[in-house]
Coordinates of N, CA, C and O in Angstrom, one line a residue:
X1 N 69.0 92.4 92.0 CA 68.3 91.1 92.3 C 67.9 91.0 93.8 O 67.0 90.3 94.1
X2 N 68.7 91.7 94.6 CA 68.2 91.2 95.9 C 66.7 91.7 95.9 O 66.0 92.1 95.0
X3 N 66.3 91.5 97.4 CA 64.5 91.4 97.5 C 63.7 91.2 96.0 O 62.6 91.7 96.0
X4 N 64.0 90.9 95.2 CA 63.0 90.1 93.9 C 62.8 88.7 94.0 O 63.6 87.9 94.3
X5 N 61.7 88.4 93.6 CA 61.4 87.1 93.9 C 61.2 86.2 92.9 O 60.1 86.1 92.4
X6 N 62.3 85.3 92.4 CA 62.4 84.4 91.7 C 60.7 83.9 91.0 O 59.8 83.7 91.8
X7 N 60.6 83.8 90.0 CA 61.2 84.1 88.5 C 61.3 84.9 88.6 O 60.9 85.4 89.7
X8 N 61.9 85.8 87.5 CA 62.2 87.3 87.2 C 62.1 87.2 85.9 O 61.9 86.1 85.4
X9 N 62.3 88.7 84.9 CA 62.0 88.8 84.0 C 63.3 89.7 83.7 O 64.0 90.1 84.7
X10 N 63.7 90.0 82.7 CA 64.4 91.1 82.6 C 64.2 92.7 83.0 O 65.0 93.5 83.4
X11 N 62.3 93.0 82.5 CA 61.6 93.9 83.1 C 61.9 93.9 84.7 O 61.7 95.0 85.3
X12 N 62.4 92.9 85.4 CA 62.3 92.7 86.9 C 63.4 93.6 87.4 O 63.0 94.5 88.2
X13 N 64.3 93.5 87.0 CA 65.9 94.2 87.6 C 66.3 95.2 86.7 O 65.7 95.4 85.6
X14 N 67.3 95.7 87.1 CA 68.0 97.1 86.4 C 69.5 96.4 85.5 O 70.6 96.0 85.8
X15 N 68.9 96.4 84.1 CA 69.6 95.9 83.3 C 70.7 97.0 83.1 O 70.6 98.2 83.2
X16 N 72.3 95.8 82.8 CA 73.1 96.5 82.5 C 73.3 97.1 80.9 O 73.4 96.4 80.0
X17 N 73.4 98.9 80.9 CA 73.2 99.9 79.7 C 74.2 98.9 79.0 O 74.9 98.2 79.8
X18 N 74.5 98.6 77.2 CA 75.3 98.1 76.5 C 75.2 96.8 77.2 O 76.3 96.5 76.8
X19 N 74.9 96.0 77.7 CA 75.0 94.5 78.4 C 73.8 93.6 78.1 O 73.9 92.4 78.4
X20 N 72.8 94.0 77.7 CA 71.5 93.1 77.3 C 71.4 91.9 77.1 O 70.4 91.3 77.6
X21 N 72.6 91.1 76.3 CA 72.3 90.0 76.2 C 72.9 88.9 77.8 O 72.4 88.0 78.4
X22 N 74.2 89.7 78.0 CA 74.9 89.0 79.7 C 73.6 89.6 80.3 O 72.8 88.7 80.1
X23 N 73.0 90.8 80.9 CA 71.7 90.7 81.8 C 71.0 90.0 81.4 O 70.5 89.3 82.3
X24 N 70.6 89.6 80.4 CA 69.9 88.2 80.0 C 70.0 87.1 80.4 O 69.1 86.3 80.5
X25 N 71.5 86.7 80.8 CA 71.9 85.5 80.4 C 72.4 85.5 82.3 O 73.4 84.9 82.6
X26 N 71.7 86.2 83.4 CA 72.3 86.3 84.0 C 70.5 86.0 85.0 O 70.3 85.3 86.0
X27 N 69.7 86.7 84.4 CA 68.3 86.7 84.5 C 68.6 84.7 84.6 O 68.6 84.0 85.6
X28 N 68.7 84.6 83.5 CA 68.5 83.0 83.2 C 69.1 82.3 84.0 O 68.7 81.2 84.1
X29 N 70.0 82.5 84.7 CA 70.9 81.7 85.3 C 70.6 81.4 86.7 O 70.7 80.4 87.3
X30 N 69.8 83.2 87.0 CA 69.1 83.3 88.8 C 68.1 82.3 88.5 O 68.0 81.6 89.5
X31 N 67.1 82.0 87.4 CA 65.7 81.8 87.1 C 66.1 79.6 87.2 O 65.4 78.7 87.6
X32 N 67.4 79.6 86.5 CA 67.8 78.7 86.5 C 68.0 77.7 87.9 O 67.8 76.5 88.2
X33 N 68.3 79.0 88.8 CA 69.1 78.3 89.9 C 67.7 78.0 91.1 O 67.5 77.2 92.0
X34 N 67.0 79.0 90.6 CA 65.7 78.8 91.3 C 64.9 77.6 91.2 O 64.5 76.8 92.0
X35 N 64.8 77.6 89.8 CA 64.2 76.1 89.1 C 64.5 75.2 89.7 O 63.6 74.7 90.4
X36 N 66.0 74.7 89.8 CA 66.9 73.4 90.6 C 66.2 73.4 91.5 O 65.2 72.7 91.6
X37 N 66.8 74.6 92.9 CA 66.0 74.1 94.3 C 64.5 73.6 94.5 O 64.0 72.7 95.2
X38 N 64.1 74.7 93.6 CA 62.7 73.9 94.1 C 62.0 72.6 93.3 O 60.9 72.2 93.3
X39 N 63.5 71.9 92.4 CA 63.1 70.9 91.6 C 63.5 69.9 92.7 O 62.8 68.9 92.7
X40 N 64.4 69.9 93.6 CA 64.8 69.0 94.3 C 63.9 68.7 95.7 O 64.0 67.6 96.3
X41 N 63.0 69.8 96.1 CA 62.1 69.5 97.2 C 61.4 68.4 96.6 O 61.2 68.3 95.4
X42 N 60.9 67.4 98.0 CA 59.9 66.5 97.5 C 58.6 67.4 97.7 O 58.5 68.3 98.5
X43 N 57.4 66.7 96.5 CA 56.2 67.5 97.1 C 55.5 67.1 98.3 O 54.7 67.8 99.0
X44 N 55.8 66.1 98.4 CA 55.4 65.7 100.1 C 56.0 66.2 101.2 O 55.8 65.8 102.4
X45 N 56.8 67.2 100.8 CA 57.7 67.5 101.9 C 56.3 68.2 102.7 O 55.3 68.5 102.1
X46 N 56.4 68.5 104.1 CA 55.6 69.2 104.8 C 55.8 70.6 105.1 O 56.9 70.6 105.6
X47 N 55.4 71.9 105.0 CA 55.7 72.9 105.5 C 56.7 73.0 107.2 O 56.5 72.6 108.3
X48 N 57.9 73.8 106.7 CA 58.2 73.7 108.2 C 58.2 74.8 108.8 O 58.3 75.8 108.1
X49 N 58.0 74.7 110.4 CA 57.7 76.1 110.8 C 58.9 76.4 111.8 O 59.4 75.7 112.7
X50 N 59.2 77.8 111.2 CA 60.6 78.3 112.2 C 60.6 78.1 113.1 O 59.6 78.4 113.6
X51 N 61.6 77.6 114.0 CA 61.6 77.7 115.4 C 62.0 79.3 115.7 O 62.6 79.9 114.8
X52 N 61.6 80.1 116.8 CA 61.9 81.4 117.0 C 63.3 81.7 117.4 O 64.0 81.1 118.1
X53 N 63.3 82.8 116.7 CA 64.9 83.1 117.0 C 64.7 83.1 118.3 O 63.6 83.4 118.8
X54 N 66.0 82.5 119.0 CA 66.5 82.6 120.3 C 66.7 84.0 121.2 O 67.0 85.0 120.6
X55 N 66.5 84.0 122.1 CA 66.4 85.2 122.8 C 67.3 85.7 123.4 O 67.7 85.1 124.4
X56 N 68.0 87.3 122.9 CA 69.3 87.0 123.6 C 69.5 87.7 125.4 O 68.7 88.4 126.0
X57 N 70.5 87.3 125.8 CA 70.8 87.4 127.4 C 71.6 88.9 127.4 O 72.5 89.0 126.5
X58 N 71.3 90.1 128.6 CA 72.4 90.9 128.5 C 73.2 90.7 129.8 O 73.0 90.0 130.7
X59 N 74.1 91.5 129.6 CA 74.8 91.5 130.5 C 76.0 92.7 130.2 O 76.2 93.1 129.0
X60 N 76.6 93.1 131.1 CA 77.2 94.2 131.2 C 78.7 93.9 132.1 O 78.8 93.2 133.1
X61 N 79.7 94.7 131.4 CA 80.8 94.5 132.1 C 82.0 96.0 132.2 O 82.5 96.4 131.2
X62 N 82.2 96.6 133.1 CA 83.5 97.5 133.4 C 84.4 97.8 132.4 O 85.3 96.9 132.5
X63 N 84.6 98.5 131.4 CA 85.3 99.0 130.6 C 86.1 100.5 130.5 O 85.3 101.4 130.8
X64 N 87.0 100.8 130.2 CA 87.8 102.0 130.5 C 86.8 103.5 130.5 O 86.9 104.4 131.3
X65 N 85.9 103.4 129.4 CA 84.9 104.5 129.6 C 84.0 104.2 130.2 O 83.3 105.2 130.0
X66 N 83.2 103.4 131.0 CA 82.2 102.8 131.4 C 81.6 101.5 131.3 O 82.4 100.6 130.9
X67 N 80.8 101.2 131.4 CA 80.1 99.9 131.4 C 80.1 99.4 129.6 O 79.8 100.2 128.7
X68 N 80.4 98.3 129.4 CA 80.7 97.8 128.4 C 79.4 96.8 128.2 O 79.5 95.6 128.5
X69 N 78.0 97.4 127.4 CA 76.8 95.9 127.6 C 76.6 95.4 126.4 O 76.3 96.1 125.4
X70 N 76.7 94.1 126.3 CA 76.3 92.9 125.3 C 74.9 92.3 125.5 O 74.3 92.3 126.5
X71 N 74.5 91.8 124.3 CA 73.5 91.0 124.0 C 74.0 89.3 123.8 O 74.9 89.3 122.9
X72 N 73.9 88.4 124.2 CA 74.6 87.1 123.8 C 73.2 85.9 124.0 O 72.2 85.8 124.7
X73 N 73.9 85.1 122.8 CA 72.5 84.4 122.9 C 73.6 82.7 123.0 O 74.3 82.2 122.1
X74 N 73.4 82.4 124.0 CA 73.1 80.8 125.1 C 72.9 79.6 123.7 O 72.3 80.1 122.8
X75 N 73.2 78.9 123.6 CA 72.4 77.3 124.0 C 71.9 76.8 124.9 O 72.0 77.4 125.9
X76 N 71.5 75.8 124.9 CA 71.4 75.2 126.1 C 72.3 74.9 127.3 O 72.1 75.0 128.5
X77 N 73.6 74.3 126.3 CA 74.4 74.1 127.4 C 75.5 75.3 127.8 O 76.4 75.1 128.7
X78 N 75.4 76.3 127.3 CA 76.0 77.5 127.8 C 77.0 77.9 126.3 O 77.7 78.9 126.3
X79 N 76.8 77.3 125.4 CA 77.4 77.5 124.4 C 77.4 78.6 123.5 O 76.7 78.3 122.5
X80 N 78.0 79.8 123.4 CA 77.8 81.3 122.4 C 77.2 80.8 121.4 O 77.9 79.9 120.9
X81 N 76.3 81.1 121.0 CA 76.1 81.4 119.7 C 75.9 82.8 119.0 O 76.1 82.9 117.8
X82 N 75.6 83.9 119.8 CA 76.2 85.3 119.0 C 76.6 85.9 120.0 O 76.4 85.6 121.2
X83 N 77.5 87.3 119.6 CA 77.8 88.0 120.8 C 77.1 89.2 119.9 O 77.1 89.1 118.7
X84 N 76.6 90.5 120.6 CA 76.6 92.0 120.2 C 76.7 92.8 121.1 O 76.3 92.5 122.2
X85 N 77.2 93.9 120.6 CA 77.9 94.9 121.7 C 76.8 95.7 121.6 O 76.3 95.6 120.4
X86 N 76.2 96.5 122.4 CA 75.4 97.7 122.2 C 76.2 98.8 122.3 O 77.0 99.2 123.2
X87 N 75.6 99.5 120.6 CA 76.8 100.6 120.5 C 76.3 101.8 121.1 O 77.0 102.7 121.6
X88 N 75.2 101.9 121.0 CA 74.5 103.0 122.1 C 74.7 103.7 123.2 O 74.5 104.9 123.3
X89 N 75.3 102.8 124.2 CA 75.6 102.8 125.4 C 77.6 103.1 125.4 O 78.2 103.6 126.3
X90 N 78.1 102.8 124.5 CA 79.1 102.0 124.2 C 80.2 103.5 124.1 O 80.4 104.3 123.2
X91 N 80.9 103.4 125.5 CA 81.8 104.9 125.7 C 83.1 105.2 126.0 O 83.7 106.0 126.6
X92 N 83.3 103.8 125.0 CA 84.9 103.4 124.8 C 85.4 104.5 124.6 O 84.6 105.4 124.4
X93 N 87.3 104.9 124.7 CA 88.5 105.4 123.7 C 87.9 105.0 122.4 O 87.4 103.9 122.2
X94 N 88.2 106.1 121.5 CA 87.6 106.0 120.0 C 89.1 105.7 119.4 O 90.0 106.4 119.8
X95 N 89.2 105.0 118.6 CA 90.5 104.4 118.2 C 91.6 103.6 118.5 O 92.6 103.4 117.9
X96 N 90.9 103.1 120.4 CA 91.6 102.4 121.3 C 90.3 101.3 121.6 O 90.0 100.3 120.9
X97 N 89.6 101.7 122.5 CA 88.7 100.5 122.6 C 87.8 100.2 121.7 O 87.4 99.1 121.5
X98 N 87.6 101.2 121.2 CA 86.5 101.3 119.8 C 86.8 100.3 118.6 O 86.1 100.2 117.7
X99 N 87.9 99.5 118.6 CA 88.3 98.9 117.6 C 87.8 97.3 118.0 O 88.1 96.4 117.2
X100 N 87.1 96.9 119.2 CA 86.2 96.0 119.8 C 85.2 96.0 118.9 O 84.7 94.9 118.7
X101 N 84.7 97.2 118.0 CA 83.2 97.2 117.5 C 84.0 96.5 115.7 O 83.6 95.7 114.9
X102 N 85.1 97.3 115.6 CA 85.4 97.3 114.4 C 85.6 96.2 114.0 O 85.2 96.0 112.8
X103 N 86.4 94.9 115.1 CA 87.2 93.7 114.6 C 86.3 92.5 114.4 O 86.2 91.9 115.5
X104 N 85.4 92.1 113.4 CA 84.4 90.9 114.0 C 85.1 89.7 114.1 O 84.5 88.8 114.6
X105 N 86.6 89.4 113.6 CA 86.8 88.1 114.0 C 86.4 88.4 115.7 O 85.4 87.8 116.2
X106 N 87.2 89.2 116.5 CA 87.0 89.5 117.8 C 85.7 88.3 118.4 O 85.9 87.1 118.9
X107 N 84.2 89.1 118.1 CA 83.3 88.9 118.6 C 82.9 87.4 117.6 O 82.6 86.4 118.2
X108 N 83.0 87.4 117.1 CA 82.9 85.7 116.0 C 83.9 84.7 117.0 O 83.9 83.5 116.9
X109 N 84.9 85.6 117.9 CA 85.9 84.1 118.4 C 84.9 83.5 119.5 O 85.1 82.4 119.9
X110 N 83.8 84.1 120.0 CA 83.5 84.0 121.2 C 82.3 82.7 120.7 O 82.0 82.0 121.6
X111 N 81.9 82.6 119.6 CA 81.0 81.8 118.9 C 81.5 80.2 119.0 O 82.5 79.6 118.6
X112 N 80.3 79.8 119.6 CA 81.2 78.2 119.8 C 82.0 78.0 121.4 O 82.7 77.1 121.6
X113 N 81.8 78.8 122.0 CA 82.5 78.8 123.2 C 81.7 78.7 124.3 O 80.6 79.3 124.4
X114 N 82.0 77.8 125.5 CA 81.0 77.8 126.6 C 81.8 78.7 127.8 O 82.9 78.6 128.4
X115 N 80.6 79.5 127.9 CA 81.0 80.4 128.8 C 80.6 79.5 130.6 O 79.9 78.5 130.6
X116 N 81.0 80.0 131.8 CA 82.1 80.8 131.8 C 83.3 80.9 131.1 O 84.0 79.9 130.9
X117 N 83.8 82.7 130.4 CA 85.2 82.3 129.8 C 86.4 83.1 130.5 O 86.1 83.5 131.6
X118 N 87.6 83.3 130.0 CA 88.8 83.7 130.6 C 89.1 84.7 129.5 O 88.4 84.5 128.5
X119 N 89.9 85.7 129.5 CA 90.1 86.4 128.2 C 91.2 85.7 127.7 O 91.5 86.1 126.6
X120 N 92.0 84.7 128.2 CA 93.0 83.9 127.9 C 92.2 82.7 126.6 O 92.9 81.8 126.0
X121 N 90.8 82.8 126.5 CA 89.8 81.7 126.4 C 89.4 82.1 124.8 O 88.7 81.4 124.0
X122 N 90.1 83.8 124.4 CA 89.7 84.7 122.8 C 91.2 85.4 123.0 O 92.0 85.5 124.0
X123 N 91.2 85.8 121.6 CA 92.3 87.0 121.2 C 91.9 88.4 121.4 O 91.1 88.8 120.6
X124 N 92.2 89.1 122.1 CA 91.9 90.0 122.9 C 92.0 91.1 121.7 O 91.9 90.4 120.7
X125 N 92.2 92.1 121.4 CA 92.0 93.2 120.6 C 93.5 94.1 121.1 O 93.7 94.8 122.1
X126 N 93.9 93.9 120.3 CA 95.7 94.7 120.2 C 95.2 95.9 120.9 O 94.1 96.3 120.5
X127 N 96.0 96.5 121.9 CA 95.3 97.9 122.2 C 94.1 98.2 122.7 O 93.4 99.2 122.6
X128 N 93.9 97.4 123.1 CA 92.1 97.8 123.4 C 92.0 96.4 124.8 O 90.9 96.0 125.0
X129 N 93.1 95.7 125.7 CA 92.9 95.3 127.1 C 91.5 95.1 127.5 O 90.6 94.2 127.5
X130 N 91.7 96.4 127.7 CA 90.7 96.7 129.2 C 89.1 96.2 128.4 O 88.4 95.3 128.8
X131 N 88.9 96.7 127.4 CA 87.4 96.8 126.6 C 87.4 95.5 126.6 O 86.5 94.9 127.3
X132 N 88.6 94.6 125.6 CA 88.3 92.9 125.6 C 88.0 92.4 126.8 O 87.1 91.5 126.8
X133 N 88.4 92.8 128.0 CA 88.4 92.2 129.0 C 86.9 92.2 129.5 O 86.4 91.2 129.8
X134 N 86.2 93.5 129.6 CA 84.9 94.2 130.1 C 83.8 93.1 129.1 O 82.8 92.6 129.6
X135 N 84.2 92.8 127.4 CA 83.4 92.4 127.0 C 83.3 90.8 127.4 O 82.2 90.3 127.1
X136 N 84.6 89.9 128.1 CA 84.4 88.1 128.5 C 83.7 88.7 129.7 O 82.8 87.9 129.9
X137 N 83.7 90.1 130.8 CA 82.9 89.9 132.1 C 81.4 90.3 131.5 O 80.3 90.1 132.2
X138 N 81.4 90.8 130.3 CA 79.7 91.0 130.4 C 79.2 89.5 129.7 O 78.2 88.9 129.9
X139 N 80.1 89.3 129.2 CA 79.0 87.8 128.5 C 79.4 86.8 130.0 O 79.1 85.6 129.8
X140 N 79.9 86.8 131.1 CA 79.8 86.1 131.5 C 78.7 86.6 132.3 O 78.0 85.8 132.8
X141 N 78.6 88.0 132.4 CA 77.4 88.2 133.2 C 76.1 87.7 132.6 O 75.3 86.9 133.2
X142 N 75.9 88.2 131.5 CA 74.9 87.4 130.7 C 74.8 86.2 130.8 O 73.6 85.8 130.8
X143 N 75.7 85.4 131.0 CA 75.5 83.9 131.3 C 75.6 83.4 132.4 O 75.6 82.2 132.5
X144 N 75.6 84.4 133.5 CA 75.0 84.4 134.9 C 73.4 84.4 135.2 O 72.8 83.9 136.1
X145 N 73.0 85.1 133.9 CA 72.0 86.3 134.1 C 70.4 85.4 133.5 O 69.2 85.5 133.9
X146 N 71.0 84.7 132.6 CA 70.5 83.5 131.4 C 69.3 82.6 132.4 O 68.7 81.7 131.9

């Protein structure tokens, strides 16, 4: 079902072998749910036009293998709304700091937060210090940088 575009048919998706009448009834149900939403727009509603994704800030911070750089994207008032690590660059201990990339509550704690922050300010990553630390000085650099 994903990337198909409401209606569908059963010809639309890859029905389940022995399952015909549940892929049917399952067809009906996406076709169903589609129907609702767009029964509930008004037709006066007006087209709306995306605002652009936000642009994110980098910044870079000191980590046990090197420079530790993030993408972080601002509000207005200094408020996270995402953090990303660039893994590219990214030349952590593999099983020690490397578990910074693995943990997303980690990088999700920093969401909602106004930076400047303290590493006292997130839950730092068991084992991995120095990387947590490198990653509050790059988003604050980024929000120096902003």
């Amino acid at each position: 079902f994903v990337g198909k575009k409401a209606p569908l048919k059963l010809e639309d998706v890859e029905a389940v072998a022995s399952a015909t009448v549940t892929s049917e009834a399952v067809v009906e149900a996406v076709n169903n749910a589609f129907a609702s939403i767009n029964a509930e727009k008004p037709e006066t509603e007006e087209p709306k036009t995306e605002e652009p994704a936000a642009a994110g800030v980098k910044g870079s911070g000191e980590g046990f293998g090197g420079d530790v750089d993030v993408e972080v994207v601002f509000d207005a008032d200094g408020v996270i709304e995402s953090v990303k690590i660039d893994e590219e660059t990214f030349a952590e201990t593999v099983g020690i700091g490397t578990n910074v990339l693995d943990d997303e509550d980690f990088l999700k704690s920093f969401v909602g937060k106004k930076a400047p922050l303290k590493l006292e300010d997130v839950e730092a990553v068991a084992g991995a210090t120095v990387t947590s630390e490198a990653v509050v000085e790059a988003i604050n650099n980024a929000f120096e940088n902003r």
